[in-house]
mmCIF file with all atom_site columns, C-alpha atoms in Angstrom:
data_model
loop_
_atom_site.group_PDB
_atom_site.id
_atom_site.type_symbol
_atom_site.label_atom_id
_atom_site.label_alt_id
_atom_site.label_comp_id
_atom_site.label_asym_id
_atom_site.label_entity_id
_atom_site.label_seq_id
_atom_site.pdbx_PDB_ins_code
_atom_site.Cartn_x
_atom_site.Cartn_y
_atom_site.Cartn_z
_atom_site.occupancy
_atom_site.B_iso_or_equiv
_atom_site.pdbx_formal_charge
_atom_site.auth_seq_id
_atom_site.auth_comp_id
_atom_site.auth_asym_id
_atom_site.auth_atom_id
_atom_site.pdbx_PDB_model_num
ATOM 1   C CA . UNK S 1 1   ? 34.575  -48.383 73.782 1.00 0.00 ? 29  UNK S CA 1
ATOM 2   C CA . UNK S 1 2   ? 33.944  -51.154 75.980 1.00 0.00 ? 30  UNK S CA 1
ATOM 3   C CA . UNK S 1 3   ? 30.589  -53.123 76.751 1.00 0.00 ? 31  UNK S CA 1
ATOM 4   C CA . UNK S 1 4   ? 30.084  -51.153 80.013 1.00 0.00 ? 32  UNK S CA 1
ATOM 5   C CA . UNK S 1 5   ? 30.268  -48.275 78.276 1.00 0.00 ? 33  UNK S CA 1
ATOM 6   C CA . UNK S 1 6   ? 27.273  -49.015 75.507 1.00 0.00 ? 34  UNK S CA 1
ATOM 7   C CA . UNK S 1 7   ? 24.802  -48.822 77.809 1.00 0.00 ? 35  UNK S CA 1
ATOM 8   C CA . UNK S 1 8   ? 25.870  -45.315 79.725 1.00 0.00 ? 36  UNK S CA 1
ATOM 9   C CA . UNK S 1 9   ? 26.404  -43.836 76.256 1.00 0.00 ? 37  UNK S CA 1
ATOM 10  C CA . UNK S 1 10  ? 22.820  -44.986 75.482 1.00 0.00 ? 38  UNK S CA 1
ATOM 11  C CA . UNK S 1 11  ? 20.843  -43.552 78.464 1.00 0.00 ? 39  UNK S CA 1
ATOM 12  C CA . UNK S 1 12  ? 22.659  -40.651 77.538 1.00 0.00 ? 40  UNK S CA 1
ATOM 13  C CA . UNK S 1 13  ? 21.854  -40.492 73.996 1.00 0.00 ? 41  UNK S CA 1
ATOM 14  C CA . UNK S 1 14  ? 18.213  -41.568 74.903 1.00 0.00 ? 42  UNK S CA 1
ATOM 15  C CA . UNK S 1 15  ? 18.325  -38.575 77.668 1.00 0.00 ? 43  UNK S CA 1
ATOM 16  C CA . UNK S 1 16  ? 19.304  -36.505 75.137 1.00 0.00 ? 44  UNK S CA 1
ATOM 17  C CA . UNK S 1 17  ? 17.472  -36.577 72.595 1.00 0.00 ? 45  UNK S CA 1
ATOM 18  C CA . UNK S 1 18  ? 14.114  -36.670 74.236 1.00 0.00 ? 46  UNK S CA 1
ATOM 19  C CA . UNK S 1 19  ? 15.631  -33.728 76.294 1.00 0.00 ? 47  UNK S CA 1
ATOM 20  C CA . UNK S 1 20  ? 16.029  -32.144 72.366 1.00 0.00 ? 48  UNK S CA 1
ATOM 21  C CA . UNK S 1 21  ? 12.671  -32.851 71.630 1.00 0.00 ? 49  UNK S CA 1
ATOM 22  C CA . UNK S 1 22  ? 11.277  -31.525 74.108 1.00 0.00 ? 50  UNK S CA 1
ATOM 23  C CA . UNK S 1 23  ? 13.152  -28.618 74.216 1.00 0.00 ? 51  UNK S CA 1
ATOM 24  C CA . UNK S 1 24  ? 12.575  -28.010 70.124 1.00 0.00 ? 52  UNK S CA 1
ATOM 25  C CA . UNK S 1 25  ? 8.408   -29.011 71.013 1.00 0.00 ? 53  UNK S CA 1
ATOM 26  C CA . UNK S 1 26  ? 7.859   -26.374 73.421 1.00 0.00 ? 54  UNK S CA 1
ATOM 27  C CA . UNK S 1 27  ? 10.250  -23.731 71.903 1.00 0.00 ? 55  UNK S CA 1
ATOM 28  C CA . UNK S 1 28  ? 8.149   -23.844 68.517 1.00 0.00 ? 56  UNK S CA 1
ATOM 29  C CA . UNK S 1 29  ? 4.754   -23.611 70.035 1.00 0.00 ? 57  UNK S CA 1
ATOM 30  C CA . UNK S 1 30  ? 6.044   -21.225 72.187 1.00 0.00 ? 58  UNK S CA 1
ATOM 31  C CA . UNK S 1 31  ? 7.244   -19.676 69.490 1.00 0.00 ? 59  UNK S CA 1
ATOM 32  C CA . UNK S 1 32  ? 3.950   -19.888 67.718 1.00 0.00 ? 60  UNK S CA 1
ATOM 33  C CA . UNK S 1 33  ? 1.622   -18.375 70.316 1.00 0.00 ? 61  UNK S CA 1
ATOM 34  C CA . UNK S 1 34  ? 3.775   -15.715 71.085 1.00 0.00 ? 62  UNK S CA 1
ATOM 35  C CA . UNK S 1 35  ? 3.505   -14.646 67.793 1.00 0.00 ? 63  UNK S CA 1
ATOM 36  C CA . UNK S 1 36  ? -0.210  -15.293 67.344 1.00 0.00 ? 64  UNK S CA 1
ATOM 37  C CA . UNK S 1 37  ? -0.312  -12.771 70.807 1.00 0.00 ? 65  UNK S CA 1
ATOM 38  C CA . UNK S 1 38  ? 2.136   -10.576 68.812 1.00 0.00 ? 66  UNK S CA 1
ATOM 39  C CA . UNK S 1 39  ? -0.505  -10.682 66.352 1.00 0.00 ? 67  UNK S CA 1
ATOM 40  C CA . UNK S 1 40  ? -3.814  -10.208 68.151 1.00 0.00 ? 68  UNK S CA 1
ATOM 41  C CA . UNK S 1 41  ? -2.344  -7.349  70.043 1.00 0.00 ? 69  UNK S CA 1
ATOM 42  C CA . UNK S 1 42  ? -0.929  -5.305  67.064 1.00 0.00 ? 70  UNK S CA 1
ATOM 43  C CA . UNK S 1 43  ? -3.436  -6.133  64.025 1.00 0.00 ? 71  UNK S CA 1
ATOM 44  C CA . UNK S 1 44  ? -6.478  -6.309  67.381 1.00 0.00 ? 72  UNK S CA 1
ATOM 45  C CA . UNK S 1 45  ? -9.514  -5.643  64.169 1.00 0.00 ? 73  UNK S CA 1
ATOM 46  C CA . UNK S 1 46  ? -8.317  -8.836  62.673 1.00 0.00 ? 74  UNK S CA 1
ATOM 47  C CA . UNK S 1 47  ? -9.016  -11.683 64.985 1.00 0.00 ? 75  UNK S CA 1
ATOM 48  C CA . UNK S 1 48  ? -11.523 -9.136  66.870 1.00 0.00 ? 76  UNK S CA 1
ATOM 49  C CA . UNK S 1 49  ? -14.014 -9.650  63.859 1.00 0.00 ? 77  UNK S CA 1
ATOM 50  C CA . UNK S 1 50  ? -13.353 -13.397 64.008 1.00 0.00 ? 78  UNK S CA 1
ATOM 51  C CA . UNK S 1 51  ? -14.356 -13.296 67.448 1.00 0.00 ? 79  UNK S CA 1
ATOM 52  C CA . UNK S 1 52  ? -16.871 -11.423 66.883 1.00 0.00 ? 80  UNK S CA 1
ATOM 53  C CA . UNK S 1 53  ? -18.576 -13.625 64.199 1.00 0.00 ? 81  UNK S CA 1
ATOM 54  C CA . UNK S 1 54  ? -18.380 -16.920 65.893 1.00 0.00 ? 82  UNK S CA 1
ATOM 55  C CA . UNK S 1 55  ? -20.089 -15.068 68.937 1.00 0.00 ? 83  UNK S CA 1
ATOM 56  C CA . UNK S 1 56  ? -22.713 -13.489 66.936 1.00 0.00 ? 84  UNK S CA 1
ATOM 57  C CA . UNK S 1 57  ? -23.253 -16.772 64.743 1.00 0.00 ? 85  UNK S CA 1
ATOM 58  C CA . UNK S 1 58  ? -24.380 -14.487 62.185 1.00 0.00 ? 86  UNK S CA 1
ATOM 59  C CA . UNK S 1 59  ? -22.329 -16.696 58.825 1.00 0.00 ? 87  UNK S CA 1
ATOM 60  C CA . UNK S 1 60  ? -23.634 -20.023 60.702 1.00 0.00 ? 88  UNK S CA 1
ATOM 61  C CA . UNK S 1 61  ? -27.392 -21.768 59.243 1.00 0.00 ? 89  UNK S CA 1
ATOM 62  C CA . UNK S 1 62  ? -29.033 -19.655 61.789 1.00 0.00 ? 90  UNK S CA 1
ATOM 63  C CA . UNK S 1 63  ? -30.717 -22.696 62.920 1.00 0.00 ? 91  UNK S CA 1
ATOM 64  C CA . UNK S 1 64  ? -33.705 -21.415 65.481 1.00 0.00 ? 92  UNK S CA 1
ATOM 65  C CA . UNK S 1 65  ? -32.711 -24.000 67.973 1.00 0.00 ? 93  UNK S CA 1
ATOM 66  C CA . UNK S 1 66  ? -29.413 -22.694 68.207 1.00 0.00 ? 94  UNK S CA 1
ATOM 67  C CA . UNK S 1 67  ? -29.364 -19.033 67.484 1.00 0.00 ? 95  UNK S CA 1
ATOM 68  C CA . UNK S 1 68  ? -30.201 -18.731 71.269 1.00 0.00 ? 96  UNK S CA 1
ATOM 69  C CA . UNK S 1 69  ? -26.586 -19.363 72.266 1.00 0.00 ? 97  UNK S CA 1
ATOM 70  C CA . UNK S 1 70  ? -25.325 -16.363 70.097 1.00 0.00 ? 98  UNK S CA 1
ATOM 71  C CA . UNK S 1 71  ? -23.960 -13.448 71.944 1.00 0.00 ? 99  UNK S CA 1
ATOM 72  C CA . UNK S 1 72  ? -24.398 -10.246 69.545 1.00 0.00 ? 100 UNK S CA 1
ATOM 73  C CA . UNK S 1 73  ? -22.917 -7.569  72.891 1.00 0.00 ? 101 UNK S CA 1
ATOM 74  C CA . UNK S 1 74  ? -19.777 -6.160  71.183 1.00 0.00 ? 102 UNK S CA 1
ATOM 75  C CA . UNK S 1 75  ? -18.819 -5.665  74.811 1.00 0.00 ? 103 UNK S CA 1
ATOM 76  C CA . UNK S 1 76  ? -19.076 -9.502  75.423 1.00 0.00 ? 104 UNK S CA 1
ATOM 77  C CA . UNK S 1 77  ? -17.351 -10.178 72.360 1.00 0.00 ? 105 UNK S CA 1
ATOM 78  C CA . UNK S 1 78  ? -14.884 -7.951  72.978 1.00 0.00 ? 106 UNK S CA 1
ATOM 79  C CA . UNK S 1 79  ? -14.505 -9.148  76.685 1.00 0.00 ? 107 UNK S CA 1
ATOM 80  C CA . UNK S 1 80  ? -13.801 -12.259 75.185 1.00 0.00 ? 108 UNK S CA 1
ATOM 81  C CA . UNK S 1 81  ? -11.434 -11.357 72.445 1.00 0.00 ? 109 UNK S CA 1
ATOM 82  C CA . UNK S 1 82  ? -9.404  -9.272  75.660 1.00 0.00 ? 110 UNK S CA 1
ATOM 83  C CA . UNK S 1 83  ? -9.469  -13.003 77.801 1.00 0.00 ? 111 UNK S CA 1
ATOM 84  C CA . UNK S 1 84  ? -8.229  -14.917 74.802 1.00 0.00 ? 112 UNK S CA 1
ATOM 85  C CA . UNK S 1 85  ? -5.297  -12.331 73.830 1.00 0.00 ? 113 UNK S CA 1
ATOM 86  C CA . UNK S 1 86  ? -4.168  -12.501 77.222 1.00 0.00 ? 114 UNK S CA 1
ATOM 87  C CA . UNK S 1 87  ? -4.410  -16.429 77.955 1.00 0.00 ? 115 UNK S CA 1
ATOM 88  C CA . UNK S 1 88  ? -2.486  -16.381 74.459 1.00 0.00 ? 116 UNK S CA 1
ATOM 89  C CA . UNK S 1 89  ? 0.433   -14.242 76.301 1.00 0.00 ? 117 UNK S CA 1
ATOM 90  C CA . UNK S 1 90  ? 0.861   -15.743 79.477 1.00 0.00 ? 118 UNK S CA 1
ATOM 91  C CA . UNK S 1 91  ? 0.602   -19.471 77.986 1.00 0.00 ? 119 UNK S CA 1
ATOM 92  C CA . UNK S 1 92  ? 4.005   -17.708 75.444 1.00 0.00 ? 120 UNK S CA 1
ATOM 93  C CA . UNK S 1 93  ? 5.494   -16.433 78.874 1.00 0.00 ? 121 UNK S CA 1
ATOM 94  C CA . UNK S 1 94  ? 5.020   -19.891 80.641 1.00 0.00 ? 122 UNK S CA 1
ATOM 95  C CA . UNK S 1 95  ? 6.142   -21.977 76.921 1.00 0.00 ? 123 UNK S CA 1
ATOM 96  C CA . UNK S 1 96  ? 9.535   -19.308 77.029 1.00 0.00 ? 124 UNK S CA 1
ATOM 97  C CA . UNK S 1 97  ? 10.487  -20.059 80.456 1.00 0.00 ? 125 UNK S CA 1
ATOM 98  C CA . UNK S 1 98  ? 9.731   -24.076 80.146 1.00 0.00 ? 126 UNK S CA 1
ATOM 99  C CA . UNK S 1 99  ? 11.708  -24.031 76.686 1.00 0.00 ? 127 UNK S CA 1
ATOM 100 C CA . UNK S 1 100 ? 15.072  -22.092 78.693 1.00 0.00 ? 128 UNK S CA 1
ATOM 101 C CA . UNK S 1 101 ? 14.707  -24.380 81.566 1.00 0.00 ? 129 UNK S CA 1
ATOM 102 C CA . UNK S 1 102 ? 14.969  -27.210 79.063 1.00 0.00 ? 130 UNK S CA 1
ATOM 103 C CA . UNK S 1 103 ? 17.828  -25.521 77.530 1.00 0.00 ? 131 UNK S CA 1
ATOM 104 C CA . UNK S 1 104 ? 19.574  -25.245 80.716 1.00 0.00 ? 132 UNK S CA 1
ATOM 105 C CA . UNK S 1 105 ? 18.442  -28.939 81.586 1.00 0.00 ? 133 UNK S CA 1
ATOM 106 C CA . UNK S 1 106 ? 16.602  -28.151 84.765 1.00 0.00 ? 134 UNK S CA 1
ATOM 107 C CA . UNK S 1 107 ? 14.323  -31.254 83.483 1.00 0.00 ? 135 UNK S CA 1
ATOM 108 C CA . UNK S 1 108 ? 11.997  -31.604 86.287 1.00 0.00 ? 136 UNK S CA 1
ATOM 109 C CA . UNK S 1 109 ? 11.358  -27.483 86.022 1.00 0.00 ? 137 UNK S CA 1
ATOM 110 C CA . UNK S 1 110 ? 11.099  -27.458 82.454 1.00 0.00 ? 138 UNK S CA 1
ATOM 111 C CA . UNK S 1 111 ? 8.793   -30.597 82.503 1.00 0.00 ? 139 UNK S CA 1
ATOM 112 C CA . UNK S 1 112 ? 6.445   -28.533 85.012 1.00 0.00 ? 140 UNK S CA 1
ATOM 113 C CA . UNK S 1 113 ? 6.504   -25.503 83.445 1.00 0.00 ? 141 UNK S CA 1
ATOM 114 C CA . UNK S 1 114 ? 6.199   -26.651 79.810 1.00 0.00 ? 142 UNK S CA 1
ATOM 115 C CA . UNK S 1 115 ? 3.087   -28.700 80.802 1.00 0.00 ? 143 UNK S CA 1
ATOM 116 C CA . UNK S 1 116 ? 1.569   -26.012 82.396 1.00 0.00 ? 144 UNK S CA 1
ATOM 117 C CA . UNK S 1 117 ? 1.768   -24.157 79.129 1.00 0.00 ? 145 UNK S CA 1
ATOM 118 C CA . UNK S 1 118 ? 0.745   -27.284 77.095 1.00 0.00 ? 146 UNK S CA 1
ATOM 119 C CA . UNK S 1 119 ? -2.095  -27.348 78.885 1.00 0.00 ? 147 UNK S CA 1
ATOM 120 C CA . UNK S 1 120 ? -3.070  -23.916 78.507 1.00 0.00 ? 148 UNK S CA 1
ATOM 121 C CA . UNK S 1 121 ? -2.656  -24.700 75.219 1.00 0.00 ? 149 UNK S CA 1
ATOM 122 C CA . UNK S 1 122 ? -4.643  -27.705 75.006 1.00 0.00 ? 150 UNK S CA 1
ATOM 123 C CA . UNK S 1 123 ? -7.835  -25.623 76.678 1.00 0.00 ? 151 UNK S CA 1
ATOM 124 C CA . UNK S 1 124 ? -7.937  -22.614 74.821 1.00 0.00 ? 152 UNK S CA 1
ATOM 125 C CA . UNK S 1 125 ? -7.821  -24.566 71.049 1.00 0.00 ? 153 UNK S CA 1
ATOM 126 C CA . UNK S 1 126 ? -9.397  -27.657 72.435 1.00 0.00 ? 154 UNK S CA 1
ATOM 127 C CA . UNK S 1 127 ? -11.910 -26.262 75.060 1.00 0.00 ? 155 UNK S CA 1
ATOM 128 C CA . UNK S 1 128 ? -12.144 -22.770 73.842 1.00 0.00 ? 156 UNK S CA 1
ATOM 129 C CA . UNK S 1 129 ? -12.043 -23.331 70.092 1.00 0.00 ? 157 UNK S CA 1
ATOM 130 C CA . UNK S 1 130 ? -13.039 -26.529 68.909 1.00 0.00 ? 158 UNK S CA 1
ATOM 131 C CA . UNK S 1 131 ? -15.782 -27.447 71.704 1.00 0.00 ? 159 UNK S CA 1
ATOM 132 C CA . UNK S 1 132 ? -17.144 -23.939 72.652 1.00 0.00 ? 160 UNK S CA 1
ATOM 133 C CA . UNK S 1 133 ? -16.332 -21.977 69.008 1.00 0.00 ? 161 UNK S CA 1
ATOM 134 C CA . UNK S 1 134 ? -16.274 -25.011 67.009 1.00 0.00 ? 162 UNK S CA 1
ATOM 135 C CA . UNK S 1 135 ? -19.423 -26.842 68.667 1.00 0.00 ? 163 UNK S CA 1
ATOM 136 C CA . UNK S 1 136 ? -21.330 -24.286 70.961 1.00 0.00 ? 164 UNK S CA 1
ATOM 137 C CA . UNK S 1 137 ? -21.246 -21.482 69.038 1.00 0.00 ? 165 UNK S CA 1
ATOM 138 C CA . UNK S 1 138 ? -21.024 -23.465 65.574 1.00 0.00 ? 166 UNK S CA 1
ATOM 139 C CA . UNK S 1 139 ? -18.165 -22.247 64.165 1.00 0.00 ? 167 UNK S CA 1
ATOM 140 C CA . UNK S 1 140 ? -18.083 -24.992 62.185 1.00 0.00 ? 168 UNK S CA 1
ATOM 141 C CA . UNK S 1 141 ? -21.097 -23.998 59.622 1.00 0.00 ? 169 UNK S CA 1
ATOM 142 C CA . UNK S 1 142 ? -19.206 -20.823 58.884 1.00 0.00 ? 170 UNK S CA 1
ATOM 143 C CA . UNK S 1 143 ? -17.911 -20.466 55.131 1.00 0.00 ? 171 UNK S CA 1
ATOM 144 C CA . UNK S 1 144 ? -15.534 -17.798 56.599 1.00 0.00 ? 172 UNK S CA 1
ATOM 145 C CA . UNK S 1 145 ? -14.928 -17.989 60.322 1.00 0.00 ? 173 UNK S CA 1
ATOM 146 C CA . UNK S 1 146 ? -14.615 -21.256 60.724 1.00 0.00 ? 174 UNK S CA 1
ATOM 147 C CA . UNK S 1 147 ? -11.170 -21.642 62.506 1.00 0.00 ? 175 UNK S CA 1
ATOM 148 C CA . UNK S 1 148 ? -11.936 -25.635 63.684 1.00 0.00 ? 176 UNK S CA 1
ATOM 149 C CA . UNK S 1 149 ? -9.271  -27.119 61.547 1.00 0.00 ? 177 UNK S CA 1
ATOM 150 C CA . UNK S 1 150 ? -6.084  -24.617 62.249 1.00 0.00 ? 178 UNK S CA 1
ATOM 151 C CA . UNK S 1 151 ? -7.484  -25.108 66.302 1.00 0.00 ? 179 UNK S CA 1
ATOM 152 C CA . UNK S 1 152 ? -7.215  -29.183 65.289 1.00 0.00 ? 180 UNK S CA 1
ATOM 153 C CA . UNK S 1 153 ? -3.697  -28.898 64.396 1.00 0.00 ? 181 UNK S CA 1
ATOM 154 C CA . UNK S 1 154 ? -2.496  -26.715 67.589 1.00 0.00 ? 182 UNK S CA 1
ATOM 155 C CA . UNK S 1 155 ? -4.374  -28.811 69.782 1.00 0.00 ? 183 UNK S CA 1
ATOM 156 C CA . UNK S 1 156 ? -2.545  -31.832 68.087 1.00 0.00 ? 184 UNK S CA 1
ATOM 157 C CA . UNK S 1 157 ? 0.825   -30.578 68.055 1.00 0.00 ? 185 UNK S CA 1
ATOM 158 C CA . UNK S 1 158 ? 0.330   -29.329 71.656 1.00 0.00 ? 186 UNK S CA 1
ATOM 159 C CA . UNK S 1 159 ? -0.805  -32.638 73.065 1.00 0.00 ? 187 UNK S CA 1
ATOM 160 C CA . UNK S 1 160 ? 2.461   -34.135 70.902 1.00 0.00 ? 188 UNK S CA 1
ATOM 161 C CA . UNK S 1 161 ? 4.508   -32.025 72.830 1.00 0.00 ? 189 UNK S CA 1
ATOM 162 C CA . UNK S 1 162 ? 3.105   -32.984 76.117 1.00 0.00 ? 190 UNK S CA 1
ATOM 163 C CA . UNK S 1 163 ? 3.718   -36.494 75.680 1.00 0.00 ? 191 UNK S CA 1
ATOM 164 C CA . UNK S 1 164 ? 7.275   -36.064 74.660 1.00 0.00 ? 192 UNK S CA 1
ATOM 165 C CA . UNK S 1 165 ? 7.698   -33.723 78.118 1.00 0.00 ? 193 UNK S CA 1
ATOM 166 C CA . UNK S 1 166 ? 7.061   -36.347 79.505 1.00 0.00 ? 194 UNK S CA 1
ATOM 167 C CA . UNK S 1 167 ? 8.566   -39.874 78.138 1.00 0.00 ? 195 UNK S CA 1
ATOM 168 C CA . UNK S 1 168 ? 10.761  -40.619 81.171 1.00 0.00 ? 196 UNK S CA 1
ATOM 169 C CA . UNK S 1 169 ? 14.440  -41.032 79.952 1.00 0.00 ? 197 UNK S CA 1
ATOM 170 C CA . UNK S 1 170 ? 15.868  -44.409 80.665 1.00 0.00 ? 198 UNK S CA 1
ATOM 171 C CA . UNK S 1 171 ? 17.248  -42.813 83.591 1.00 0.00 ? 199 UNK S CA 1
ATOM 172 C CA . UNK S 1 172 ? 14.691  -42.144 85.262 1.00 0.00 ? 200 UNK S CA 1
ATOM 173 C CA . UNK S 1 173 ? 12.817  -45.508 84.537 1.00 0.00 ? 201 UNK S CA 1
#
């Protein structure tokens, strides 16, 4: 190998294995959520009663100045429940298509789509569970339903994965 060649092979291992991790990132959370739509849509009483809870705040302190906020309409709740299974399936559909357009290194695709999916990502745990379940609804006093910490992690991982989607390659520096 000559010294010309170093640096070629280099951009092309760096390419490479960012391209990998990215690819690997959005296939497992893709993965994931597919599964946890998988889930929702063939146990539905499961997650529906978790939903259900954290609306109703009824395992929360029942704090006066906050019971206000709870929504006790089944029909709400299970409005809600409906909204979350399908922003679940569509952010899996998105995640599936980003992770095969990685696969087929179609990088400026895959980057698009996978971030759109990230981001879906990023607002249901982040928006919808940690500030609105976790925080408006108080998920977090609940002994039972409190789903704050497993909504931490996704968020995490998911926010991983979008910075890795999109560390330019030293290529495209």
């Amino acid at each position: 190998m000559t010294d010309s060649a170093a640096p070629a092979d280099s951009a092309r291992a760096a390419r490479s294995g960012l391209s990998l991790a990215a690819t690997v990132l959005t296939g497992v959370l893709a993965l994931y959520i597919a599964l946890v739509a998988l889930g929702n849509i063939t146990d539905f009483g499961t997650n529906q009663q978790y939903v259900r809870h954290v609306l109703a705040m009824d395992t929360t302190f029942k704090d006066d100045h906050l019971m206000w906020r709870a929504i006790t309409s089944t029909a709400l709740q299970d409005t809600a429940y409906v909204a979350i299974i399908a922003w679940e399936t569509v952010a899996a559909a998105v995640l599936v298509w980003g992770t095969w357009l990685w696969a087929r290194r179609d990088h400026a695709r895959a980057r698009r789509f996978s971030t759109y999916g990230l981001l879906m990502l990023i607002l249901l745990f982040g928006a919808g569970f940690i500030a609105i379940g976790g925080e408006w609804f108080a998920m977090w006093q609940s002994k039972t339903w409190n789903g704050v910490d497993a909504a931490t992690r996704v968020f995490l991982l998911s926010g991983v994965a979008l910075i890795i989607n999109h560390l330019p390659a030293r290529d495209e520096r």
